[in-house]
Tab-separated table of C-alpha atoms in Angstrom:
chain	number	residue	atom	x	y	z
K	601	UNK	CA	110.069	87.165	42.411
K	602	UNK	CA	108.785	88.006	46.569
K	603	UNK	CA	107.354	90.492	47.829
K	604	UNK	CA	110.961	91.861	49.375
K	605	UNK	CA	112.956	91.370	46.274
K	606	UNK	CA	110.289	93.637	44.389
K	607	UNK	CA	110.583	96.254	47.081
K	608	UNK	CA	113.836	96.692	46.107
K	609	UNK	CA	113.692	96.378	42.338
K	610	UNK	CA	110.489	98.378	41.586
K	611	UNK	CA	110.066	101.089	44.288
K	612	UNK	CA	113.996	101.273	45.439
K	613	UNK	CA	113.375	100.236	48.645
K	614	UNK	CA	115.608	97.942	50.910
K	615	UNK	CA	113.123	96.035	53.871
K	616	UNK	CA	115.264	94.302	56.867
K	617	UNK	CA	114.320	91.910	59.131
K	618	UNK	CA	113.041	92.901	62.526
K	619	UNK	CA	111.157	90.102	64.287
K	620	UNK	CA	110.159	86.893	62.055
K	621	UNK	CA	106.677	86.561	61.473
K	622	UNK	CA	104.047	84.227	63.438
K	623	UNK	CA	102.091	81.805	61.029
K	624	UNK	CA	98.534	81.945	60.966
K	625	UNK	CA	95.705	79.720	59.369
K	626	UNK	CA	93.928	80.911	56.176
K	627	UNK	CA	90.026	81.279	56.527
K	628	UNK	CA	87.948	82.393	54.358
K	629	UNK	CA	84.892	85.083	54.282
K	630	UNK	CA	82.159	85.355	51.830
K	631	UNK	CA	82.370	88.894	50.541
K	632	UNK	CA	80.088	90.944	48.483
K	633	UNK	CA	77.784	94.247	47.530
K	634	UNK	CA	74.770	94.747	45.234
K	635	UNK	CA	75.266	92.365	42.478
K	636	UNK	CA	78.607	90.620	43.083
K	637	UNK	CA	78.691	87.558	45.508
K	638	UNK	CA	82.368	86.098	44.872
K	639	UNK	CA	84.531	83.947	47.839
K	640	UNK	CA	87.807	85.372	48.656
K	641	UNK	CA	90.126	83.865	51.693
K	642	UNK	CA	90.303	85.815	54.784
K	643	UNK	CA	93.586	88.096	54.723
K	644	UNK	CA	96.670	87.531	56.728
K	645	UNK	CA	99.652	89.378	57.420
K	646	UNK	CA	101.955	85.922	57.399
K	647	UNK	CA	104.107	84.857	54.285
K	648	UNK	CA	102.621	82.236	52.974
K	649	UNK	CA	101.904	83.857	49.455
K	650	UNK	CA	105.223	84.369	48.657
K	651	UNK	CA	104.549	84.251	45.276
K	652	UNK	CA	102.134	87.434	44.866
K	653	UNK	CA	102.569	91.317	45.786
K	654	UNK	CA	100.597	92.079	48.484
K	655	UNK	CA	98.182	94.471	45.567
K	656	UNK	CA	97.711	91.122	43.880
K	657	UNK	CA	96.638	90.124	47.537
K	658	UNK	CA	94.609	92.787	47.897
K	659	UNK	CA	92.443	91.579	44.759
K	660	UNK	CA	92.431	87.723	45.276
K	661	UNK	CA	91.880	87.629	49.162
K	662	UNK	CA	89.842	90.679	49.706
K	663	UNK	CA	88.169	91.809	46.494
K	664	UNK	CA	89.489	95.484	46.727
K	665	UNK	CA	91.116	97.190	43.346
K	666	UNK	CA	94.193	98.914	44.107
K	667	UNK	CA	95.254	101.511	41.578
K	668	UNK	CA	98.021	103.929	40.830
K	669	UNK	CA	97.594	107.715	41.620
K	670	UNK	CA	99.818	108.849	39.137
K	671	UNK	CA	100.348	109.094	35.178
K	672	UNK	CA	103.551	110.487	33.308
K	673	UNK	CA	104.909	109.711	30.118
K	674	UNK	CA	108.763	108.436	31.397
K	675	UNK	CA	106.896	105.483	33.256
K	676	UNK	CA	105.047	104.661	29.376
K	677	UNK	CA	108.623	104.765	27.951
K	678	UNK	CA	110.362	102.941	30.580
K	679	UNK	CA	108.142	100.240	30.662
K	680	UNK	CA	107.602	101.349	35.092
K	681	UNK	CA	103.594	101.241	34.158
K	682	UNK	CA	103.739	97.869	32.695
K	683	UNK	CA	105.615	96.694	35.890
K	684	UNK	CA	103.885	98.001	38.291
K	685	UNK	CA	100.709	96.277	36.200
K	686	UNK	CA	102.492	92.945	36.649
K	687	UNK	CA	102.906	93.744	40.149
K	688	UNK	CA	99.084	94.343	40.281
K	689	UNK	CA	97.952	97.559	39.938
K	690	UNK	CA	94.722	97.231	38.328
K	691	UNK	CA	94.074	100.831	36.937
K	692	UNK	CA	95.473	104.313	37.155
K	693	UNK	CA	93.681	108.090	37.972
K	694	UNK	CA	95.179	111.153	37.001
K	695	UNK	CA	94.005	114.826	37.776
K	696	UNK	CA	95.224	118.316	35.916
K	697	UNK	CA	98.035	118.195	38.874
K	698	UNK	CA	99.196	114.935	38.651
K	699	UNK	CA	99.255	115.877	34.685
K	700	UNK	CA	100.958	119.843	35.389
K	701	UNK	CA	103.994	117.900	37.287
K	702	UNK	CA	104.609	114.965	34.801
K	703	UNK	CA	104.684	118.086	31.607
K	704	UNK	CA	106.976	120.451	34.213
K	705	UNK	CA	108.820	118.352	35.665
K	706	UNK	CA	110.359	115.904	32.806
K	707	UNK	CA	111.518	116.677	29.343
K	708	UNK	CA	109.791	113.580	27.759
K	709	UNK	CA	106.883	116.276	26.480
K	710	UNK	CA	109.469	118.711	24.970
K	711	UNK	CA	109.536	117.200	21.251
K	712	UNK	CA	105.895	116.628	20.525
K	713	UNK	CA	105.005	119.840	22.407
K	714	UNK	CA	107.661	121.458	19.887
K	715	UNK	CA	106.407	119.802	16.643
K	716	UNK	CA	102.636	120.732	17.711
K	717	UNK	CA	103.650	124.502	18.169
K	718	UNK	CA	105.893	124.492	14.920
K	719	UNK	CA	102.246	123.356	13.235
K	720	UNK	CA	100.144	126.354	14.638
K	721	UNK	CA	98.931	124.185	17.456
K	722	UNK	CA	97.544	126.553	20.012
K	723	UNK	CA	99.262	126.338	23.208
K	724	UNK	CA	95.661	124.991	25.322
K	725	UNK	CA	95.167	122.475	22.288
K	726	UNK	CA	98.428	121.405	22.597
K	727	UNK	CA	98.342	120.838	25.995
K	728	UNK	CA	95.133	118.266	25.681
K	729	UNK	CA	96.930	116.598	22.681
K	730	UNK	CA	99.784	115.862	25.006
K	731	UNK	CA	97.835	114.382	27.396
K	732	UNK	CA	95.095	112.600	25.572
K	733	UNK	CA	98.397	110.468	24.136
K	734	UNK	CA	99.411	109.510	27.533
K	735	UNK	CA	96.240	108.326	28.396
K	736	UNK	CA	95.745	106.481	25.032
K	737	UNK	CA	98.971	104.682	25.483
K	738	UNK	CA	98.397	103.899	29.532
K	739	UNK	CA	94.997	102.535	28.134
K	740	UNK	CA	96.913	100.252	25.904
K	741	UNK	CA	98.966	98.798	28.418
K	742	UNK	CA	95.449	98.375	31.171
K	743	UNK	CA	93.338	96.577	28.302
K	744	UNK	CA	94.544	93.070	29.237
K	745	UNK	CA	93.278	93.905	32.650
K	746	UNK	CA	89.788	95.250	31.522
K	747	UNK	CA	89.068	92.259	29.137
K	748	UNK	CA	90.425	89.874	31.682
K	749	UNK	CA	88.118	91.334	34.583
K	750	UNK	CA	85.293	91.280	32.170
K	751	UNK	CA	85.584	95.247	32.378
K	752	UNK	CA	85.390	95.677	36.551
K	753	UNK	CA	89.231	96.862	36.135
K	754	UNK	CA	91.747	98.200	33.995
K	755	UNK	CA	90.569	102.257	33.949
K	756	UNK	CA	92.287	104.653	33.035
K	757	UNK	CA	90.757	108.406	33.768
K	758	UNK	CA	91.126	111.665	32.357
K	759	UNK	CA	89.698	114.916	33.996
K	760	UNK	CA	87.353	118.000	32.367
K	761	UNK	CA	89.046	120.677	32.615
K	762	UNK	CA	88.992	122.138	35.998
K	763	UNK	CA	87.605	125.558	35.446
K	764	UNK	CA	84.323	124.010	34.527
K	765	UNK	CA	83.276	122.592	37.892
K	766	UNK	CA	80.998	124.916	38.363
K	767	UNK	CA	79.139	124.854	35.032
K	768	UNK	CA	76.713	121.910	34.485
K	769	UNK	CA	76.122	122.385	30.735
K	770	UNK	CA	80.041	123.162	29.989
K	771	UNK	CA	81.013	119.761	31.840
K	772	UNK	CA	78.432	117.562	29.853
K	773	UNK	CA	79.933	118.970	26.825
K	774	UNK	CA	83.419	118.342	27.722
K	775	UNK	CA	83.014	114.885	29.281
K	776	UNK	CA	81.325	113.900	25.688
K	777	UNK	CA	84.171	115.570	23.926
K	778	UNK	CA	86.614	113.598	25.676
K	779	UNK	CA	84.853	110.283	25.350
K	780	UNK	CA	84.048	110.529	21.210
K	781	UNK	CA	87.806	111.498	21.299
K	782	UNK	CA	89.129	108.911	22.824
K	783	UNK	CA	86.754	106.144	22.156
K	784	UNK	CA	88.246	103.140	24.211
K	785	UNK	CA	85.960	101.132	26.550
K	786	UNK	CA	88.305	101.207	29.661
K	787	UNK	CA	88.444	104.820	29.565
K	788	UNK	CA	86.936	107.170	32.536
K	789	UNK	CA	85.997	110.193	32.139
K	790	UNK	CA	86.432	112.286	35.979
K	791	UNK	CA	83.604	114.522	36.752
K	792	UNK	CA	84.274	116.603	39.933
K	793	UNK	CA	80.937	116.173	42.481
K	794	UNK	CA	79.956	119.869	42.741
K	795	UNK	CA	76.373	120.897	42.707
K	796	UNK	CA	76.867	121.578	39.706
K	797	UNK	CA	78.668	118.824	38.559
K	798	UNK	CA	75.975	116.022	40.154
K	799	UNK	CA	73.405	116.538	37.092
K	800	UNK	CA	76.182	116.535	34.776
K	801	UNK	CA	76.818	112.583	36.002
K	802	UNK	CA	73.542	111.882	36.106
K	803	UNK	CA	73.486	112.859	31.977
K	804	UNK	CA	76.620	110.920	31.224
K	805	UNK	CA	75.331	108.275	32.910
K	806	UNK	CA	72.319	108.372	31.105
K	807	UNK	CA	73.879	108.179	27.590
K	808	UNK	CA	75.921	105.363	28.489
K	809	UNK	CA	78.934	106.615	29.251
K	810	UNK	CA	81.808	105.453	31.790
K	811	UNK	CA	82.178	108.409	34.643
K	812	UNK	CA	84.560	107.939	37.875
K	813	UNK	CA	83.273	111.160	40.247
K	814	UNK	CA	85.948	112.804	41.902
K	815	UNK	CA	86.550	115.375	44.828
K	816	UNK	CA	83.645	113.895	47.159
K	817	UNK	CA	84.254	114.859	50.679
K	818	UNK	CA	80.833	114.220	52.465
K	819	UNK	CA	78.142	111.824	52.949
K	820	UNK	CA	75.616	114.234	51.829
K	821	UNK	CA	77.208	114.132	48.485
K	822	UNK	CA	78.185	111.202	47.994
K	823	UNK	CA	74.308	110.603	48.649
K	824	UNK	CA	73.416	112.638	45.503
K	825	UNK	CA	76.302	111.217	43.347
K	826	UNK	CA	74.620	107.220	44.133
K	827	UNK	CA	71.298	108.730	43.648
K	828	UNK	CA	73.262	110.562	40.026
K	829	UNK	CA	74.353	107.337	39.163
K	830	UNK	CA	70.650	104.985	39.410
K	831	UNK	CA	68.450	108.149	37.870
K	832	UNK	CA	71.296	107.730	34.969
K	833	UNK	CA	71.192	103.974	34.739
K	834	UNK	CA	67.320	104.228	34.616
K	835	UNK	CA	67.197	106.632	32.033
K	836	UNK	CA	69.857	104.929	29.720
K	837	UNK	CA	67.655	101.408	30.099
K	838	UNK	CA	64.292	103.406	29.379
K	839	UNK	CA	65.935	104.260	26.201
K	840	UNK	CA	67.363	100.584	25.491
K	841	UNK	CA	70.753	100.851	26.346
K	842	UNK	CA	73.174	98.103	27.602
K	843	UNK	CA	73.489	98.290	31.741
K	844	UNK	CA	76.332	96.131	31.375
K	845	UNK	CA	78.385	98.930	29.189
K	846	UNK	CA	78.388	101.440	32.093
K	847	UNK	CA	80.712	101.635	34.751
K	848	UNK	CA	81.964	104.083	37.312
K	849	UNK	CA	83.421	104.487	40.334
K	850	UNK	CA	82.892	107.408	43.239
K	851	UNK	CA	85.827	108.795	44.656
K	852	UNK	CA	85.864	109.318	48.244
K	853	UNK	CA	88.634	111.431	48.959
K	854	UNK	CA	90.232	110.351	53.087
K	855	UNK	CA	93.626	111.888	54.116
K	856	UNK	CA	92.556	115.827	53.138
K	857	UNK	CA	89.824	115.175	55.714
K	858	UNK	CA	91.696	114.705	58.658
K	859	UNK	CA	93.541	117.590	57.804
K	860	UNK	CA	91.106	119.541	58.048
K	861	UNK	CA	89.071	118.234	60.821
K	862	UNK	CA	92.382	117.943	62.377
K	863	UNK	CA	92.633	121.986	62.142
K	864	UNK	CA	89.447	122.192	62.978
K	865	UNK	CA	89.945	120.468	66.368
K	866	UNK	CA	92.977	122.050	67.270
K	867	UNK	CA	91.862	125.308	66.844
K	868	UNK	CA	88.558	124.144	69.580
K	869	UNK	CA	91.609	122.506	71.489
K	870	UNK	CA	89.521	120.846	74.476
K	871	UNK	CA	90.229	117.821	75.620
K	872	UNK	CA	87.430	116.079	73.736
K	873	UNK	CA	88.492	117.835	70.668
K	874	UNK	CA	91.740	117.130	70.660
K	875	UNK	CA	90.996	112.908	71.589
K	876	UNK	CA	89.101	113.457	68.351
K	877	UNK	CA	92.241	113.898	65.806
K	878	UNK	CA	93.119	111.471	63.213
K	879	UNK	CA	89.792	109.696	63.614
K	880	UNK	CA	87.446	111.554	61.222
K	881	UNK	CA	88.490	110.353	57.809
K	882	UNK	CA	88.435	106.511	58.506
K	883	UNK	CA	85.077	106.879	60.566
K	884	UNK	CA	83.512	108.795	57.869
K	885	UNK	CA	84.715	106.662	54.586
K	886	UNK	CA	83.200	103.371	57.003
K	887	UNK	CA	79.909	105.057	56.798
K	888	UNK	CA	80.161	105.698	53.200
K	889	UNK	CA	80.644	102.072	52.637
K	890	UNK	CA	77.964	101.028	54.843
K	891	UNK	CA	75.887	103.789	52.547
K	892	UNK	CA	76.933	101.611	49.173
K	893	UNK	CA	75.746	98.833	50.684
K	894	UNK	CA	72.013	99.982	51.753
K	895	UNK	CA	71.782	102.095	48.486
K	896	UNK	CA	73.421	98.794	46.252
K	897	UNK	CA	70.422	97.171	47.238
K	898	UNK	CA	66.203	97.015	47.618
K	899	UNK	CA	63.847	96.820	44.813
K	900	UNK	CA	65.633	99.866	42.756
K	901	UNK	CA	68.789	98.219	42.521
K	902	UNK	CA	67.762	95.115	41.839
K	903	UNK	CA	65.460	96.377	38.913
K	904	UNK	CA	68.422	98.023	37.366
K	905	UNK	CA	71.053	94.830	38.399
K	906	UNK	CA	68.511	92.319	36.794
K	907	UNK	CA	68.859	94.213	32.981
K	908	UNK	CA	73.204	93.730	34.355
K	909	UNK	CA	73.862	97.146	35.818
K	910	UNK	CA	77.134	97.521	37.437
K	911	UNK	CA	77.761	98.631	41.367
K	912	UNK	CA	79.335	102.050	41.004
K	913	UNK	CA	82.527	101.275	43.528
K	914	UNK	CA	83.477	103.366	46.271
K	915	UNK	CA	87.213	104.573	45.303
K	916	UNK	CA	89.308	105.517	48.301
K	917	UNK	CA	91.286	108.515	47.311
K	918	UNK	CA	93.912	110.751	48.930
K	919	UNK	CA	95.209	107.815	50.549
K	920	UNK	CA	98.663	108.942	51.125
K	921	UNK	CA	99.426	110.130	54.846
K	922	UNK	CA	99.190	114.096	54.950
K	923	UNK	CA	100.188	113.813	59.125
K	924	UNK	CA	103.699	112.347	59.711
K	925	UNK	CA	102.731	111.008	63.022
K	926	UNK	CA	99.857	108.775	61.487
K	927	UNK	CA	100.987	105.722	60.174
K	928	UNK	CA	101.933	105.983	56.529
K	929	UNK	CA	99.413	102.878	55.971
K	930	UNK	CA	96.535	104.349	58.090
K	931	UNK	CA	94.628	104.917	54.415
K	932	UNK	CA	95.179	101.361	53.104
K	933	UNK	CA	94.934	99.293	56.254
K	934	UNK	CA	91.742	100.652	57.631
K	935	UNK	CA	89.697	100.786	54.337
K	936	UNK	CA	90.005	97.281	52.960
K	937	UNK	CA	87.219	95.267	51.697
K	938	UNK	CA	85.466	94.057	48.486
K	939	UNK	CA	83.866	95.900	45.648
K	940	UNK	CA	86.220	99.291	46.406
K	941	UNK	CA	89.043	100.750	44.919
K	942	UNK	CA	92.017	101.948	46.696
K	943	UNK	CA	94.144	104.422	44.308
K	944	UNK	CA	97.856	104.792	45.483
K	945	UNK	CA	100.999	106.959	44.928
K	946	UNK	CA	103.957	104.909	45.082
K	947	UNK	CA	105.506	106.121	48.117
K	948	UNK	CA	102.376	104.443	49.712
K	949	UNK	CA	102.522	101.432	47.629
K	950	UNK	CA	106.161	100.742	48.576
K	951	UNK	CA	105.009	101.325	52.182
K	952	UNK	CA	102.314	98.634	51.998
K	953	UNK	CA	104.409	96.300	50.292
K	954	UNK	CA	106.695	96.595	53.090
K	955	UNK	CA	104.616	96.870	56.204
K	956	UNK	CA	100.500	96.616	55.207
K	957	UNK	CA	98.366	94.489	56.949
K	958	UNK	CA	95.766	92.725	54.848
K	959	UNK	CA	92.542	92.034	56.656
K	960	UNK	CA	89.274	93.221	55.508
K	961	UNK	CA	89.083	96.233	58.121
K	962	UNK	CA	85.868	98.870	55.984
K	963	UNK	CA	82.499	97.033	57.438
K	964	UNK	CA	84.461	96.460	60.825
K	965	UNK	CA	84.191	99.122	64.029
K	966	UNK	CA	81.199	100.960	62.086
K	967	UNK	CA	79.264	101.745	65.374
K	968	UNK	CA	82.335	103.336	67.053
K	969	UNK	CA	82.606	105.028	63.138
K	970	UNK	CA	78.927	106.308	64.169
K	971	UNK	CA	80.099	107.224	67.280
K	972	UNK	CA	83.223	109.465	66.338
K	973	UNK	CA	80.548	110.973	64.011
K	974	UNK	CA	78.425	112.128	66.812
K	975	UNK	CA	81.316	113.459	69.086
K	976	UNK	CA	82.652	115.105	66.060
K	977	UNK	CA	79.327	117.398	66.474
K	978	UNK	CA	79.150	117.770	70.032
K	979	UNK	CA	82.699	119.430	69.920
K	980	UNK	CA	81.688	121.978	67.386
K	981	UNK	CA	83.195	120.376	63.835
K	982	UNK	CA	80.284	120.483	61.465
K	983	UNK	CA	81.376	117.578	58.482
K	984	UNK	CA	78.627	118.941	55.877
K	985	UNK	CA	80.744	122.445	56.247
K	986	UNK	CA	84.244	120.268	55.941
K	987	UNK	CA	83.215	118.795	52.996
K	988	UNK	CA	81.828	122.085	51.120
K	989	UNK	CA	85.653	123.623	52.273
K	990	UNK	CA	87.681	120.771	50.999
K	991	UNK	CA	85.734	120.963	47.770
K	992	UNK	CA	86.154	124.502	47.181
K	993	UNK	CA	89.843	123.820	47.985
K	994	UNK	CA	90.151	120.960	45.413
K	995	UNK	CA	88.840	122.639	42.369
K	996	UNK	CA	90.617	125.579	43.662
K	997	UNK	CA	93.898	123.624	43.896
K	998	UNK	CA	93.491	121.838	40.216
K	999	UNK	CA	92.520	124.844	38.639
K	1000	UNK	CA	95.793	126.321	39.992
K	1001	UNK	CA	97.819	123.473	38.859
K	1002	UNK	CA	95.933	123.639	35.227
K	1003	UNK	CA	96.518	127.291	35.411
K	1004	UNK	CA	100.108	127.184	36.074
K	1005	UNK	CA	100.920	123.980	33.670
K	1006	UNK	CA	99.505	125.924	30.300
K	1007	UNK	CA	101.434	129.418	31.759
K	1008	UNK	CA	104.573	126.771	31.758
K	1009	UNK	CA	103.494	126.132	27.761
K	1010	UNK	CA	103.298	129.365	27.309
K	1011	UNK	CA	106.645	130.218	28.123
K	1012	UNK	CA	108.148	127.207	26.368
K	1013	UNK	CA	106.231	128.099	22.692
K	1014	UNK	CA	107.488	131.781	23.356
K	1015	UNK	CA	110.930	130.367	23.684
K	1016	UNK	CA	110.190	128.000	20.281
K	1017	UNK	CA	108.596	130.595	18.381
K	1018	UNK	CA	110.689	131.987	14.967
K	1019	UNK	CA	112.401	135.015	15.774
């Protein structure tokens, strides 16, 4: 099946011909960070595989993971998961809002939900029963992908509950729960990366366990979540564990950035300032890749790489445009290169499919990156304080969506209670 005929059938969407594309020469780039050196071909834009999606082009050319933002139980039944699998989605994230909108918004929960309250269920319990089972099942369908990639792919994460960001000792406990509960080896456990929540990876880490650390926002912290992740690895092989077990990824989140800078500057609204919009979030997710690289490396990293530690990838997150007058690829073009993750909601896949441009673009331009950095400061937008807002606002915004998903459940066992 091509690329244009899969637009259509798996994310309804009908491309037309504007100008026939110019045919280009395959090259091909050595690629690779910390303790992976594999050859893919340079990327193209042209044709010529006309046999693969451009995700499965993605992986083979460039060495970058793209994933699926999303999780509800109609795409399990449906078989839309196993499709867009085929297609070549190579894992899937999920958050307590991703999870509050699949349980509102479809009636596919209603008759487990309904047998669960009928047995005394609590309403909270009932709610983590629900959603353990989707995760079980979308584990199911990724395992071909995890034992395939020799377990670099085929994740599927589940969140702590948001309301314990902020407690260190509550999140270890949870993250544990969820992991003896679930037991699978492809299975991620999401941590946020509060201050509080940086020790709390560095302990999971430490007993082995499979983390992927959401809502980073900053250099500083991702900083601390790398330096999380090695002080865990150490401890784990001090007490004989397997390196090789462990894997995690660190979620960089992109689009909310610019938003905010965005604000930011156009609240300053100088001329400088407002030359300055739409820049930040590419600029600053270049220098966290250039950060992997110098920390996935030295004499630490090799220590822990020789006993077959595994590079904790950068994940590009929030990669859907917030800014209609950005390009709706602007989070997928400009962040592609090996050993990274790229999660996606399908409106953005379907865009890529249509109109992406596959190149590896993250290691290129990282001077001017520097550079946008700098003037960034000298106009008055202070990133440390951007990244401590758009944290607050995260855990703020999935507690909400928790909050308001178990008021939902609520209502519904009122409604299915005896009367």
């Amino acid at each position: 099946m091509t690329n244009l005929r899969q637009l259509h059938d798996r994310y309804g969407q009908s491309p037309w011909l504007t100008t026939a594309p110019a045919a280009t020469s395959p090259a091909t780039t050595r690629c690779g960070t910390g303790s992976q050196t594999d050859v893919f071909p340079a990327g193209t834009t042209d044709e010529r595989s006309d046999d693969m999606t451009k995700l499965q082009r993605l992986y083979n050319e460039q060495g970058q993971s793209p994933w699926l933002d999303n999780l509800t139980r109609v795409y399990l039944r449906d078989g839309t998961l196993s499709r867009l699998v085929a297609d070549g989605i190579r894992g899937v994230t999920a958050n307590p809002t991703i999870f509050a909108k699949a349980i509102e918004g479809s009636d596919a929960y209603d008759e487990q939900f309904a047998a669960l309250i009928a047995q005394g269920r609590p309403v909270l319990d009932a709610y983590w029963d629900l959603v353990v089972d989707d995760i079980g099942d979308a584990l199911g369908v990724l395992r071909p992908t995890f034992d395939s990639s020799a377990g670099t792919d085929g994740f599927v994460s589940i969140e702590v509950a948001p309301e314990l960001a902020r407690d260190t000792n509550a999140t270890i406990a949870a993250a544990r729960r969820l992991h003896e509960r679930i037991d699978q080896p492809n299975l991620f456990v999401k941590i946020p990366a509060t201050g509080e929540g940086v020790p709390a990876i560095q302990a999971m880490i430490a007993e082995g366990r499979s983390i992927n650390i959401t809502l980073i926002f900053s250099l500083a912290r991702y900083a601390e979540v790398i330096d999380a992740y090695l002080a865990g690895l150490e401890t784990f092989a001090e007490g004989g564990g397997d390196l090789a077990s462990v894997h995690s990824v660190a979620s960089f989140f992109v689009s909310r950035v610019d938003t905010e800078v965005d604000r930011r500057l156009d609240a300053i609204g100088t001329s400088d300032a407002l030359a300055l919009r739409g820049q930040a979030a590419v600029a600053q997710a270049k220098l966290a890749y250039r950060l992997f690289g110098d920390r996935f490396a030295g004499q630490r990293w090799e220590r822990l790489a020789a006993r077959g530690a595994q590079v904790q990838r950068p994940l590009w997150a929030s990669t859907s445009t917030k800014n209609r007058s950005y390009p709706d690829t602007l989070y997928v073009d400009s962040l592609i290169g090996p050993d990274t993750v790229n999660t996606l909601p399908e409106a953005t896949i379907a865009a890529f499919e249509d109109h992406g441009t596959i190149a590896r673009t993250i290691d290129s331009g990282v001077a001017h990156a520097g550079a946008v950095m700098d003037r960034l400061a000298e106009v008055g937008v202070d990133m440390d304080d951007v990244g401590r807002t758009l944290e607050d606002q995260g855990v703020a915004s999935f507690h909400q969506s928790f909050a308001h998903v178990l008021q939902a459940l609520e209502g519904k066992a009122r409604q299915l209670a005896p009367r």
